[in-house]
Amino acid sequence: MSVQSSLEEINEIIKSNNPFDGRLVVKSQQVWGEEFPDVPLLHAHASNRIIEIIEKMKSGNLSTFGVALLAPKGIGKSHVLSRIRHHVQEQGGGLFVYMCEYGNLSHIKQQFLQGLAASLRKRGAYGVMQCQEIATALVKQALQKDFTPQQLVNQFHRILAKNPKITNQLTEKILLKVDVSDPNIIQALVWTLSPTHAPFAINWLAGRELTQAQAEVMNLPNSTREDKEVSAFDNAYETLNLVGHYMTPVICFDELDGAEFGDEDDCYNAGYTRAQIVANLAKDLYNNLKKGLIVTSMYQSTFTTEVRTLSGANAVEDRIAQETIELNTLKSEETIELVSGWLEDFYARYGLTPPHKVYPFDEKHLKEIGSGATIREVLRWCADNFGTSIDVGEKIERIYQETEESIEDFLEDNEKITNALTFAFSYLKNQTLENVTIEDLDKEVVPKSENKGFIKFKVLGKENNQDVKIGVSVLQDAHGKTVSAGLRRLTQYQTFNITRGCLIRSKTIDENWDAYKELQKLLKEMGGEWILLKEEEVRPLIALRTISRELENYGFKEEQFYQFIDQNRLILDNPLIREILSDPSGQIPDEATDEDAVIKTLEAVSEPSSETSSEDVADLVEQTVATPEDTKPDLSQLSKTQLATFELHQQGSTLGRIAQKRRLSRSTITRHFVEMIEMNQAINLDLLVPVRRQVQIRKAIEKTSNISSLRSIREHLSDSYTYDEIQLVRAKYLLERQLKEQQGDIAG
């Protein structure tokens, strides 16, 4: 039995740390991760039923099914979906697909394909990306060989070096076993096994463009964005049906409740709500899916007033809502489970044992306030009544930092970047910046039939009493034809009634493209500008827009949020915003990213003198995987308990899952990992601490004079960072420093 910690020590931690504050809204990254404590008792009927359906599909007793998860705001729908995600990850045999952002509803099929690709990029049951698990299953069946996804991914660069044609040969062998109408999907999946090529392959699977060099190296067709949109839905269900041969797709559409409607110019979606458009998409997906579970999550009122009022509503309901599962408000005992679950996780982080499981709250009082309440209402009450009251500005600052750190994979998303910029310029209305007084923002650039969405918006204002109309195009596309089409529109000042064309792009424009001529015209003849898109400049704007859409759920007023933006000058001093408004330089940026640099390097590598024949493919893969180049770690150094943790880690389990499986505290498992890192064992830190958080912790370590003190390091971080995370990153940091010093001694 644990010894109770002193109240003085507990209360000192409570004074400066609030586990409930800023955690009222489940973000998409938190559905995938383990940041929210799971309280299995809550809504167990829902998760148990969904898991039961998944298991029936795995055993072959069911092929397709649709579930509608219905509940009011704040009840815990996303928590249930997160629990399903972790079940699929822990048990294996499934592909979890999650969507909660829908962007432009007129491009919903393209949005779904991109959401599918984003899900394929997420880590699966074996410590590698879900797409790599699928690719491994394809290769194993084709070659009739047995190896783990991690083994194949770790050694694929060596296989590729020995035989540069291996992906073509593997694709041909897979096609003998699998019936698929587009072999390129298989080719792209196989390429994801190569860490160097995986980002480009996933972009192709998402329907995004590749550069010509990338497409040629990977032997993938390279159509334009417009062509890809036409085939987006076909590619999505084709990919899912391919996956269905090996595992069960679980496709979740969350947050269907929204006020936006389809574009009035869209003959298919005009006048329909988000829920109606997504419901129709899910129905079409069901009709084309050979195997898979579709889960839609929405308010009961949305289901009744929007989905059930669709023309052909019965057909929709028969597919996406074969079963409806309702979530209810909390009972008094469930309130105790909820709060104690969160507090258990909180106290474990600091290695503390409280006097009772809901300390510092009173159990009787919690039961009273929690009976009939939503999860969000209870968590908000706990946030407001836990320890020292925190200023609203501090709360917003904390949420802002956490949101900014959680944003990933956005540099290819023209729509997301555009939305962040339009949010910023809407905020700047009637303000003067860079001598431009901003009067309005035009998001409906006409004529639409001519623009085709290339000029994303116009900033309208006055500079020295002269009209300013800046047409802005966010153009992260890779195909020369698409880039040329976008630039051509930026030079058509009269057609689109603009006084300046502004290109926002992070990537180089090949001098051999027709687009380069359009660029020269824009910069040299038309007085336009190319602004280099930088991740660190647009990320804060995306974070602000994300928070602005959840103010009610966080319990903030609009004026409080905008006061926070004002006080911190987060938009006024943003370099990207200022650059758009400032006088054009007319220069091509020096630091644009050359996406073909890696591909060009690969092309420069000489091929082996004797090419491996297709008949040798199976042996080549098997032999390379069986004889890894790296020396195996000396596991004899590990104690039995460390070895048990290490083996689960090798299987791809996260720290939280290992703690659950071994029935040990997170702090104990963390100590195992710290000790193993110090021994230079093969620990994948990315599985334990997200890469972006590692970067921030390393920066904090370098700012700290006394890195032996975890508290000193944490002073340079937001409260969302745990001592467990800091210990792990610090151990890796110290090991690297020690190895460098040893190498220096040898060299000396």
XYZ file of C-alpha atoms in Angstrom:
748
model
C 0.000 0.000 0.000
C 1.367 3.403 -0.994
C 2.307 5.837 1.751
C 0.272 9.040 1.642
C 2.267 12.094 0.567
C 2.331 15.092 2.875
C -0.510 17.560 2.341
C 2.041 20.362 2.231
C 3.772 18.745 -0.750
C 0.477 17.985 -2.520
C -0.932 21.468 -1.970
C 2.269 23.062 -3.240
C 1.865 21.201 -6.547
C -1.847 22.052 -6.689
C -1.073 25.769 -6.319
C 0.725 25.960 -9.643
C -0.726 23.059 -11.642
C -4.303 22.469 -12.739
C -4.884 19.174 -14.615
C -8.374 20.250 -15.720
C -7.571 23.706 -17.014
C -7.687 24.102 -20.794
C -8.592 20.452 -21.364
C -12.314 20.779 -21.926
C -12.202 20.217 -25.688
C -10.873 17.055 -27.336
C -8.676 18.044 -30.283
C -8.086 15.666 -33.179
C -4.509 14.946 -32.065
C -5.821 13.948 -28.636
C -8.129 11.363 -30.197
C -4.997 9.737 -31.625
C -2.797 10.296 -28.570
C -3.051 9.504 -24.875
C -3.207 12.998 -23.399
C -6.681 12.475 -21.951
C -7.084 9.894 -19.190
C -9.527 7.220 -20.283
C -12.168 6.291 -17.738
C -13.440 2.948 -19.124
C -16.621 2.970 -17.030
C -17.915 6.084 -18.814
C -20.086 5.258 -21.841
C -18.863 1.656 -21.692
C -22.078 0.492 -23.386
C -21.131 2.511 -26.482
C -17.478 1.534 -26.784
C -18.201 -2.110 -25.906
C -20.850 -2.345 -28.618
C -18.598 -0.765 -31.266
C -15.725 -3.065 -30.281
C -18.099 -6.051 -30.495
C -18.967 -5.062 -34.086
C -15.267 -4.705 -34.969
C -14.524 -8.169 -33.582
C -17.392 -9.663 -35.614
C -15.865 -8.148 -38.739
C -12.439 -9.524 -37.871
C -13.890 -13.020 -37.489
C -15.715 -12.754 -40.826
C -19.229 -12.762 -39.360
C -20.001 -9.245 -40.588
C -18.775 -7.245 -43.581
C -20.131 -3.690 -43.342
C -22.024 -1.792 -40.683
C -22.988 1.781 -39.791
C -23.316 3.229 -36.289
C -24.540 6.706 -35.377
C -23.190 7.957 -32.045
C -25.672 10.518 -30.743
C -25.294 12.889 -27.800
C -25.514 16.587 -26.917
C -22.452 18.808 -26.720
C -19.857 17.915 -24.105
C -21.136 14.423 -23.295
C -17.986 12.608 -24.454
C -18.466 11.423 -28.045
C -14.844 12.122 -29.017
C -13.638 10.361 -25.842
C -15.456 7.221 -26.992
C -13.869 7.452 -30.445
C -10.445 7.878 -28.847
C -11.063 4.712 -26.815
C -11.926 2.874 -30.041
C -8.744 4.197 -31.648
C -6.631 2.823 -28.803
C -8.430 -0.522 -28.891
C -7.642 -0.844 -32.603
C -4.029 0.171 -31.985
C -3.571 -2.193 -29.058
C -5.261 -5.230 -30.598
C -4.026 -4.793 -34.168
C -5.903 -6.062 -37.204
C -7.610 -2.753 -37.910
C -7.154 0.551 -39.723
C -8.486 3.552 -37.805
C -9.564 6.502 -39.962
C -10.657 9.720 -38.258
C -12.116 12.944 -39.659
C -13.318 15.997 -37.757
C -12.296 18.859 -40.081
C -14.180 19.190 -43.338
C -12.906 22.430 -44.903
C -14.624 23.369 -48.141
C -17.762 21.228 -48.293
C -17.802 21.485 -52.081
C -14.619 19.406 -52.079
C -15.762 16.887 -49.470
C -14.567 13.850 -51.439
C -11.087 15.305 -51.795
C -11.182 16.238 -48.091
C -12.033 12.629 -47.231
C -9.167 11.262 -49.328
C -6.776 13.622 -47.545
C -8.241 12.605 -44.179
C -7.701 8.952 -45.090
C -4.071 9.651 -46.021
C -3.526 11.605 -42.795
C -4.850 8.596 -40.865
C -2.560 6.248 -42.808
C 0.349 8.382 -41.594
C -0.540 7.773 -37.927
C 1.212 5.130 -35.862
C -0.430 1.730 -35.811
C -0.159 -1.376 -33.645
C 3.476 -2.200 -34.460
C 5.275 1.092 -33.877
C 5.216 2.124 -37.548
C 2.726 4.079 -39.654
C -0.585 2.382 -40.458
C 0.233 2.570 -44.187
C 3.484 0.693 -43.518
C 1.550 -2.041 -41.710
C -0.693 -2.396 -44.777
C 2.309 -2.448 -47.119
C 3.960 -5.141 -44.987
C 0.820 -7.284 -45.155
C 0.804 -6.936 -48.961
C 4.482 -7.894 -49.249
C 4.198 -10.826 -46.828
C 1.303 -12.348 -48.749
C 2.978 -11.838 -52.121
C 6.314 -13.348 -51.044
C 4.908 -15.947 -48.641
C 7.469 -14.786 -46.064
C 7.025 -13.766 -42.447
C 8.462 -10.628 -40.838
C 7.155 -7.757 -38.738
C 6.365 -4.294 -40.140
C 9.158 -2.819 -38.029
C 11.702 -5.278 -39.448
C 10.743 -4.493 -43.033
C 10.675 -0.707 -42.533
C 14.009 -0.722 -40.694
C 15.734 -2.629 -43.498
C 13.919 -1.375 -46.594
C 16.586 1.230 -47.391
C 19.119 -1.608 -47.681
C 16.785 -3.664 -49.865
C 16.292 -0.631 -52.110
C 20.037 -0.002 -52.315
C 20.642 -3.605 -53.424
C 17.816 -3.528 -55.959
C 16.467 -0.088 -57.032
C 13.675 -1.813 -59.009
C 12.350 -3.630 -55.954
C 9.140 -1.587 -55.590
C 8.107 -2.303 -59.189
C 8.841 -5.998 -58.721
C 6.993 -6.192 -55.406
C 4.010 -4.406 -56.945
C 3.898 -6.941 -59.779
C 3.987 -9.846 -57.318
C 1.280 -8.294 -55.129
C -0.963 -7.802 -58.172
C -0.901 -11.572 -58.713
C -2.548 -11.985 -55.296
C -4.841 -8.939 -55.085
C -7.597 -7.714 -57.384
C -7.337 -3.926 -57.599
C -8.349 -1.621 -60.444
C -5.551 0.902 -59.857
C -2.132 -0.769 -59.362
C -0.625 2.632 -58.546
C -2.241 2.515 -55.104
C -0.217 -0.613 -54.344
C 2.932 0.988 -55.761
C 2.477 4.033 -53.507
C 1.829 1.882 -50.432
C 5.002 -0.133 -51.067
C 6.976 3.119 -51.347
C 5.843 4.088 -47.836
C 8.195 1.371 -46.552
C 11.091 3.660 -47.505
C 11.398 6.503 -44.949
C 12.911 8.729 -47.655
C 10.046 8.235 -50.099
C 7.155 7.813 -47.626
C 6.197 11.541 -47.412
C 5.889 11.767 -51.204
C 4.019 8.457 -51.457
C 1.524 9.563 -48.802
C 1.038 12.869 -50.626
C 0.217 10.891 -53.760
C -2.266 8.721 -51.833
C -3.847 11.943 -50.511
C -4.477 13.136 -54.058
C -1.819 15.819 -53.822
C 0.549 16.565 -56.657
C 4.153 15.418 -56.925
C 6.948 17.111 -58.796
C 7.826 15.437 -62.068
C 11.107 14.131 -60.635
C 9.337 12.549 -57.645
C 6.719 10.940 -59.875
C 9.336 9.528 -62.249
C 11.526 8.056 -59.503
C 8.535 6.326 -57.881
C 6.923 5.396 -61.206
C 3.619 7.024 -60.232
C 1.294 8.960 -62.578
C 1.350 12.686 -61.917
C -1.929 14.309 -62.851
C -2.917 17.831 -61.830
C -4.921 18.771 -58.759
C -8.066 19.252 -60.858
C -7.790 15.761 -62.354
C -7.123 14.225 -58.945
C -10.275 15.777 -57.464
C -12.389 13.952 -60.049
C -11.019 10.558 -58.991
C -10.650 11.318 -55.250
C -13.599 9.251 -54.038
C -12.772 6.281 -56.279
C -9.209 6.264 -54.935
C -10.456 6.472 -51.345
C -12.767 3.456 -51.462
C -10.312 1.534 -53.660
C -7.664 2.003 -50.948
C -10.087 0.993 -48.193
C -11.197 -2.105 -50.097
C -7.564 -3.087 -50.548
C -7.020 -2.657 -46.804
C -10.111 -4.760 -46.130
C -8.328 -7.882 -47.424
C -5.937 -7.711 -44.451
C -7.588 -5.719 -41.673
C -10.844 -4.062 -40.664
C -11.288 -0.384 -41.611
C -12.955 1.635 -38.835
C -13.974 4.997 -40.341
C -15.115 7.710 -37.934
C -16.743 10.992 -38.943
C -16.744 13.229 -35.863
C -18.182 16.714 -35.264
C -20.854 16.691 -37.944
C -22.609 19.583 -36.219
C -21.790 22.820 -38.029
C -23.581 25.892 -39.335
C -21.864 26.071 -42.737
C -23.541 25.111 -46.002
C -22.352 23.845 -49.362
C -21.237 26.448 -51.914
C -24.188 27.990 -53.775
C -22.378 27.339 -57.069
C -22.072 23.631 -56.272
C -25.055 21.960 -57.932
C -24.646 18.841 -55.762
C -24.161 20.375 -52.318
C -25.703 23.865 -52.474
C -27.927 24.511 -49.459
C -26.979 21.321 -47.625
C -25.456 21.439 -44.133
C -22.190 19.872 -43.049
C -24.037 16.932 -41.471
C -26.115 16.318 -44.596
C -23.125 16.453 -46.950
C -21.008 14.152 -44.767
C -23.954 11.770 -44.261
C -24.392 11.474 -48.032
C -20.653 10.871 -48.402
C -20.804 8.141 -45.737
C -23.783 6.555 -47.509
C -21.885 6.469 -50.822
C -18.847 5.071 -49.040
C -20.959 2.323 -47.457
C -22.341 1.390 -50.882
C -18.824 0.932 -52.267
C -17.170 -0.606 -49.212
C -16.586 -4.364 -49.161
C -15.602 -4.417 -45.506
C -15.620 -1.810 -42.771
C -17.396 -0.024 -39.946
C -18.613 3.553 -40.412
C -19.225 5.595 -37.249
C -20.822 9.040 -37.446
C -20.871 11.257 -34.364
C -23.325 14.137 -33.934
C -25.947 15.741 -31.724
C -29.291 13.955 -31.508
C -30.918 17.167 -32.778
C -28.620 17.226 -35.822
C -29.556 13.654 -36.653
C -33.266 14.406 -36.321
C -33.505 17.786 -38.060
C -30.802 17.430 -40.708
C -29.973 13.810 -41.550
C -33.537 12.536 -41.271
C -34.855 15.391 -43.446
C -32.645 14.524 -46.417
C -34.326 13.386 -49.596
C -33.770 9.647 -49.527
C -33.268 9.822 -45.758
C -34.265 6.181 -45.333
C -31.460 5.058 -47.638
C -28.967 7.180 -45.699
C -30.168 5.955 -42.307
C -30.215 2.304 -43.416
C -26.495 2.578 -44.120
C -24.902 4.980 -41.663
C -27.271 4.360 -38.754
C -28.155 0.691 -38.801
C -27.749 1.128 -35.087
C -27.923 4.351 -33.080
C -26.121 4.565 -29.749
C -27.029 7.386 -27.393
C -24.732 8.751 -24.700
C -26.276 10.045 -21.512
C -25.372 12.628 -18.906
C -23.401 11.526 -15.865
C -24.685 9.682 -12.833
C -23.265 10.632 -9.448
C -20.992 7.561 -9.232
C -19.732 8.156 -12.772
C -18.749 11.674 -11.752
C -16.482 10.229 -9.069
C -14.947 7.820 -11.595
C -14.334 10.674 -14.036
C -12.685 13.043 -11.578
C -10.686 10.360 -9.757
C -9.415 9.040 -13.104
C -8.075 12.459 -14.064
C -6.589 13.046 -10.616
C -4.934 9.626 -10.538
C -3.110 10.492 -13.756
C -2.196 13.939 -12.374
C -0.775 12.704 -9.064
C 1.117 9.865 -10.793
C 2.943 12.452 -12.896
C 4.376 13.988 -9.739
C 4.825 10.734 -7.846
C 2.288 11.756 -5.168
C -0.277 9.744 -3.196
C -3.304 11.856 -2.130
C -5.321 11.272 1.074
C -8.308 10.128 -1.005
C -8.999 9.628 -4.690
C -10.791 12.936 -5.405
C -8.621 15.205 -3.234
C -8.843 18.242 -3.030
C -12.561 17.913 -3.801
C -15.297 16.625 -1.528
C -16.847 13.402 -2.830
C -20.353 14.238 -1.651
C -20.234 17.655 -3.275
C -18.925 16.174 -6.528
C -21.826 13.728 -6.654
C -24.269 16.599 -6.232
C -22.838 18.814 -8.953
C -22.160 15.892 -11.325
C -25.502 14.133 -11.304
C -27.163 14.874 -14.655
C -24.235 16.980 -15.882
C -22.113 16.519 -18.998
C -18.453 15.502 -18.838
C -17.451 18.966 -20.058
C -19.535 20.687 -17.368
C -17.921 18.619 -14.614
C -14.408 19.189 -15.957
C -15.070 22.933 -16.227
C -16.277 23.005 -12.604
C -13.141 21.126 -11.549
C -10.950 23.528 -13.515
C -12.588 26.510 -11.813
C -12.344 25.027 -8.324
C -8.951 23.299 -8.325
C -6.217 25.120 -6.437
C -5.422 28.749 -7.094
C -7.677 30.590 -9.518
C -5.877 31.247 -12.813
C -6.324 34.459 -14.780
C -8.342 34.091 -18.006
C -5.398 35.431 -19.998
C -3.155 32.722 -18.547
C -5.729 30.065 -19.422
C -5.923 31.267 -23.015
C -2.116 31.459 -23.191
C -1.831 27.846 -22.050
C -4.428 26.616 -24.543
C -2.776 28.668 -27.286
C 0.620 27.086 -26.603
C -0.813 23.563 -26.444
C -2.812 24.088 -29.640
C 0.176 25.511 -31.488
C 2.348 22.566 -30.451
C -0.283 20.012 -31.502
C -0.628 21.293 -35.081
C 1.100 19.116 -37.641
C 1.155 18.240 -41.344
C -0.314 21.524 -42.587
C 2.263 22.870 -45.058
C 0.633 20.987 -47.959
C -2.859 22.174 -47.019
C -3.696 25.286 -49.055
C -7.149 25.445 -47.495
C -6.002 25.370 -43.869
C -3.341 28.027 -44.478
C -5.864 30.192 -46.327
C -8.404 29.922 -43.499
C -5.760 31.016 -40.988
C -4.880 34.055 -43.116
C -8.501 35.095 -43.645
C -9.079 34.834 -39.889
C -6.112 37.158 -39.310
C -7.211 39.738 -41.871
C -10.797 39.686 -40.579
C -9.357 40.572 -37.159
C -7.413 43.466 -38.740
C -10.454 45.193 -40.265
C -10.363 48.965 -39.700
C -6.757 48.817 -38.489
C -3.688 50.270 -40.216
C -0.617 48.130 -40.731
C 2.359 48.780 -43.042
C 0.613 52.035 -44.089
C -2.414 50.071 -45.346
C -5.785 50.675 -43.699
C -7.668 47.393 -44.036
C -11.313 47.978 -44.902
C -12.618 44.574 -45.896
C -11.853 41.037 -46.959
C -13.305 39.481 -50.107
C -13.405 35.679 -49.908
C -15.632 35.290 -52.976
C -13.246 36.225 -55.782
C -15.190 36.731 -59.023
C -15.620 35.712 -61.728
C -15.580 32.306 -60.037
C -15.633 30.412 -63.322
C -12.383 32.146 -64.304
C -10.711 32.024 -60.901
C -11.426 28.348 -60.106
C -10.326 28.923 -56.523
C -6.737 29.935 -57.293
C -6.925 33.453 -55.844
C -8.040 32.576 -52.324
C -9.087 36.040 -51.144
C -8.575 39.778 -51.630
C -7.463 42.255 -48.976
C -9.232 45.562 -49.618
C -8.002 48.843 -48.164
C -6.408 52.239 -48.622
C -2.766 53.312 -48.812
C -2.064 57.055 -49.145
C -5.719 57.539 -50.139
C -5.296 55.066 -53.004
C -7.317 51.861 -53.300
C -5.392 48.701 -52.460
C -6.741 45.341 -53.632
C -4.284 42.527 -52.921
C -5.138 39.168 -54.483
C -3.604 36.380 -52.394
C -2.898 32.857 -53.662
C -1.637 30.119 -51.342
C -0.047 27.731 -53.819
C 1.766 24.757 -52.288
C 1.039 22.512 -55.270
C 3.874 20.547 -56.881
C 2.737 20.133 -60.498
C 4.084 22.765 -62.898
C 0.739 23.102 -64.713
C -1.149 23.866 -61.513
C 1.445 26.398 -60.351
C 1.354 28.036 -63.781
C -2.451 28.258 -63.682
C -2.353 29.913 -60.262
C 0.333 32.427 -61.224
C -1.448 33.317 -64.457
C -4.497 34.403 -62.492
C -2.371 36.537 -60.163
C -1.241 38.560 -63.185
C -4.799 39.179 -64.451
C -5.377 42.390 -62.511
C -8.317 43.637 -64.576
C -10.137 40.312 -64.727
C -10.137 39.915 -60.938
C -10.110 43.618 -60.015
C -6.857 43.595 -58.034
C -3.992 46.087 -57.790
C -1.387 43.582 -56.669
C -0.893 39.827 -56.949
C 0.634 38.031 -53.968
C 1.949 34.454 -54.160
C 2.474 32.580 -50.881
C 4.592 29.475 -51.348
C 7.439 27.624 -49.599
C 8.696 25.593 -52.586
C 10.937 26.449 -55.511
C 9.532 27.047 -59.001
C 11.558 25.264 -61.664
C 13.079 27.625 -64.234
C 12.086 25.154 -66.966
C 8.380 25.370 -66.091
C 5.977 27.658 -67.934
C 5.105 28.817 -64.432
C 8.513 30.489 -64.175
C 7.606 32.827 -67.054
C 4.364 33.715 -65.271
C 6.356 34.337 -62.097
C 8.729 36.711 -63.895
C 5.749 38.580 -65.309
C 4.165 38.881 -61.860
C 7.335 40.153 -60.189
C 8.973 42.244 -62.917
C 6.064 43.598 -64.951
C 3.040 43.618 -62.646
C 4.639 44.729 -59.374
C 3.501 41.583 -57.574
C 5.222 39.598 -54.854
C 6.277 36.095 -53.867
C 6.277 35.699 -50.083
C 8.109 32.687 -48.724
C 5.763 30.604 -46.571
C 7.430 29.699 -43.287
C 5.993 27.122 -40.915
C 6.783 29.154 -37.794
C 4.908 32.203 -39.148
C 1.659 30.502 -40.158
C 1.441 28.015 -37.270
C 0.368 30.672 -34.691
C -2.391 31.870 -37.026
C -3.741 28.332 -37.463
C -3.726 27.923 -33.674
C -5.646 31.175 -33.150
C -8.284 30.257 -35.716
C -8.655 26.786 -34.175
C -9.261 28.258 -30.712
C -11.653 30.902 -32.082
C -13.989 28.134 -33.239
C -14.128 26.549 -29.764
C -14.499 29.605 -27.508
C -17.889 28.558 -26.151
C -16.646 25.067 -25.333
C -13.606 26.490 -23.527
C -15.837 28.902 -21.615
C -14.231 32.079 -23.016
C -15.924 35.208 -24.298
C -14.950 36.676 -27.660
C -13.740 39.908 -26.077
C -11.430 37.951 -23.731
C -9.926 36.061 -26.661
C -9.391 39.155 -28.796
C -7.941 41.013 -25.825
C -5.383 38.207 -25.521
C -4.507 38.602 -29.220
C -4.246 42.387 -28.788
C -2.044 42.256 -25.709
C 0.376 39.782 -27.276
C 0.250 41.390 -30.754
C 0.015 37.894 -32.214
C -1.432 39.140 -35.504
C -0.149 42.721 -35.638
C 3.464 41.557 -35.350
C 3.129 38.415 -37.470
C 5.839 38.646 -40.184
C 3.709 36.888 -42.829
C 0.787 39.287 -42.368
C 3.082 42.314 -42.487
C 4.836 41.007 -45.589
C 1.529 40.647 -47.462
C 0.717 44.302 -46.753
C 4.190 45.787 -47.234
C 5.592 47.114 -50.519
C 6.637 44.225 -52.805
C 10.343 43.485 -53.125
C 9.972 41.921 -56.564
C 12.537 39.272 -55.616
C 12.471 35.471 -55.754
C 13.064 34.131 -52.210
C 16.474 32.534 -51.680
C 15.326 30.006 -49.090
C 12.526 28.248 -50.977
C 12.516 24.477 -50.437
C 13.732 22.318 -53.307
C 11.486 19.264 -52.944
C 13.481 17.373 -55.535
C 16.764 17.671 -53.619
C 16.352 14.248 -51.991
C 15.153 12.650 -55.215
C 18.072 14.145 -57.154
C 20.470 12.711 -54.583
C 18.912 9.269 -54.973
C 19.204 9.474 -58.760
C 22.894 10.313 -58.419
C 23.597 7.051 -56.576
C 24.991 4.499 -59.008
C 22.978 1.334 -59.532
C 24.424 -2.101 -58.748
C 26.377 -3.692 -61.575
C 24.159 -6.759 -61.682
C 20.440 -6.117 -61.358
C 18.522 -8.516 -59.147
C 15.961 -10.493 -61.118
C 12.333 -10.594 -60.084
C 12.776 -14.267 -59.172
C 15.271 -13.252 -56.458
C 12.997 -10.705 -54.831
C 11.639 -12.963 -52.075
C 15.093 -14.182 -51.089
C 16.547 -10.664 -51.187
C 13.870 -9.269 -48.877
C 14.013 -12.231 -46.502
C 17.814 -12.266 -46.269
C 18.121 -8.509 -45.762
C 15.466 -8.445 -43.061
C 17.024 -11.470 -41.367
C 20.508 -9.901 -41.262
C 20.123 -6.310 -40.065
C 23.201 -4.116 -40.424
C 23.011 -2.781 -36.900
C 24.473 -4.874 -34.089
C 21.787 -6.255 -31.836
C 21.653 -4.575 -28.432
C 23.021 -6.461 -25.442
C 19.823 -7.297 -23.594
C 21.749 -9.170 -20.895
C 22.220 -5.814 -19.134
C 18.486 -5.540 -18.527
C 16.687 -6.718 -15.431
C 13.609 -8.914 -15.873
C 11.238 -6.008 -15.333
C 13.181 -3.756 -17.728
C 13.185 -6.529 -20.327
C 9.402 -6.908 -20.063
C 9.002 -3.170 -20.681
C 11.510 -3.282 -23.551
C 9.684 -6.138 -25.307
C 6.364 -4.271 -25.205
C 8.151 -1.180 -26.518
C 9.540 -3.205 -29.434
C 5.965 -4.212 -30.265
C 5.080 -0.532 -30.654
C 3.218 0.014 -27.373
C 3.232 3.538 -25.983
C 4.335 4.330 -22.442
C 0.749 4.608 -21.219
C -0.229 1.293 -22.762
C 2.803 -0.446 -21.274
C 1.877 0.891 -17.837
C -1.666 -0.447 -18.271
C -0.545 -3.845 -19.543
C 2.026 -4.286 -16.788
C -0.202 -2.741 -14.095
C 2.601 -0.419 -13.039
C 2.585 3.343 -12.629
C 3.679 5.597 -15.489
C 6.526 6.891 -13.340
C 7.866 3.338 -12.880
C 7.744 2.640 -16.621
C 9.392 6.011 -17.248
C 12.205 5.028 -14.890
C 12.702 1.795 -16.878
C 13.050 3.775 -20.095
C 15.411 6.339 -18.574
C 17.662 3.528 -17.345
C 17.565 1.766 -20.724
C 18.361 4.992 -22.590
C 21.341 5.496 -20.273
C 22.504 1.967 -21.275
C 22.183 3.007 -24.950
C 19.509 0.402 -25.637
C 17.437 0.662 -28.840
C 14.684 2.897 -27.472
C 12.507 4.751 -29.988
C 11.940 8.047 -28.178
C 9.402 9.118 -30.815
C 7.054 6.437 -29.457
C 7.298 7.900 -25.965
C 7.354 11.661 -26.550
C 5.970 13.423 -29.659
C 8.781 14.870 -31.774
C 7.577 18.464 -31.476
C 7.519 18.178 -27.705
C 11.021 16.688 -27.748
C 12.222 19.775 -29.629
C 10.704 22.139 -27.061
C 12.125 20.140 -24.132
C 15.600 20.159 -25.697
C 15.381 23.931 -26.085
C 14.404 24.197 -22.418
C 17.344 21.977 -21.387
C 19.754 24.195 -23.299
C 18.374 27.282 -21.548
C 18.769 25.715 -18.095
C 21.950 26.124 -16.079
C 21.107 23.206 -13.771
C 19.813 20.359 -15.951
C 19.915 17.949 -13.022
C 16.794 19.742 -11.755
C 13.611 18.709 -13.560
C 11.807 21.651 -12.005
C 14.381 24.085 -13.455
C 13.889 22.653 -16.935
C 10.113 22.782 -16.588
C 10.229 26.494 -15.779
C 11.033 27.062 -19.455
C 8.030 25.012 -20.614
C 4.253 25.256 -20.423
C 2.436 23.252 -17.760
C 1.321 20.702 -20.346
C 4.813 19.141 -20.243
C 5.141 16.310 -17.741
C 8.136 15.369 -15.635
C 8.037 11.948 -17.315
C 8.552 13.535 -20.738
C 11.333 15.782 -19.463
C 13.165 12.848 -17.838
C 13.078 10.828 -21.055
C 14.305 13.622 -23.314
C 16.955 14.666 -20.790
C 18.274 11.082 -20.648
C 18.600 10.995 -24.439
C 20.203 14.454 -24.471
C 22.803 13.448 -21.865
C 23.560 10.180 -23.669
C 24.198 12.005 -26.940
C 26.452 14.492 -25.173
C 28.385 11.660 -23.509
C 28.878 9.817 -26.827
C 30.118 13.007 -28.505
C 32.624 13.581 -25.724
C 33.870 9.990 -26.046
C 34.321 10.403 -29.801
C 36.241 13.623 -29.170
C 38.561 11.843 -26.731
C 39.231 9.086 -29.289
C 39.915 11.622 -32.036
C 42.239 13.553 -29.712
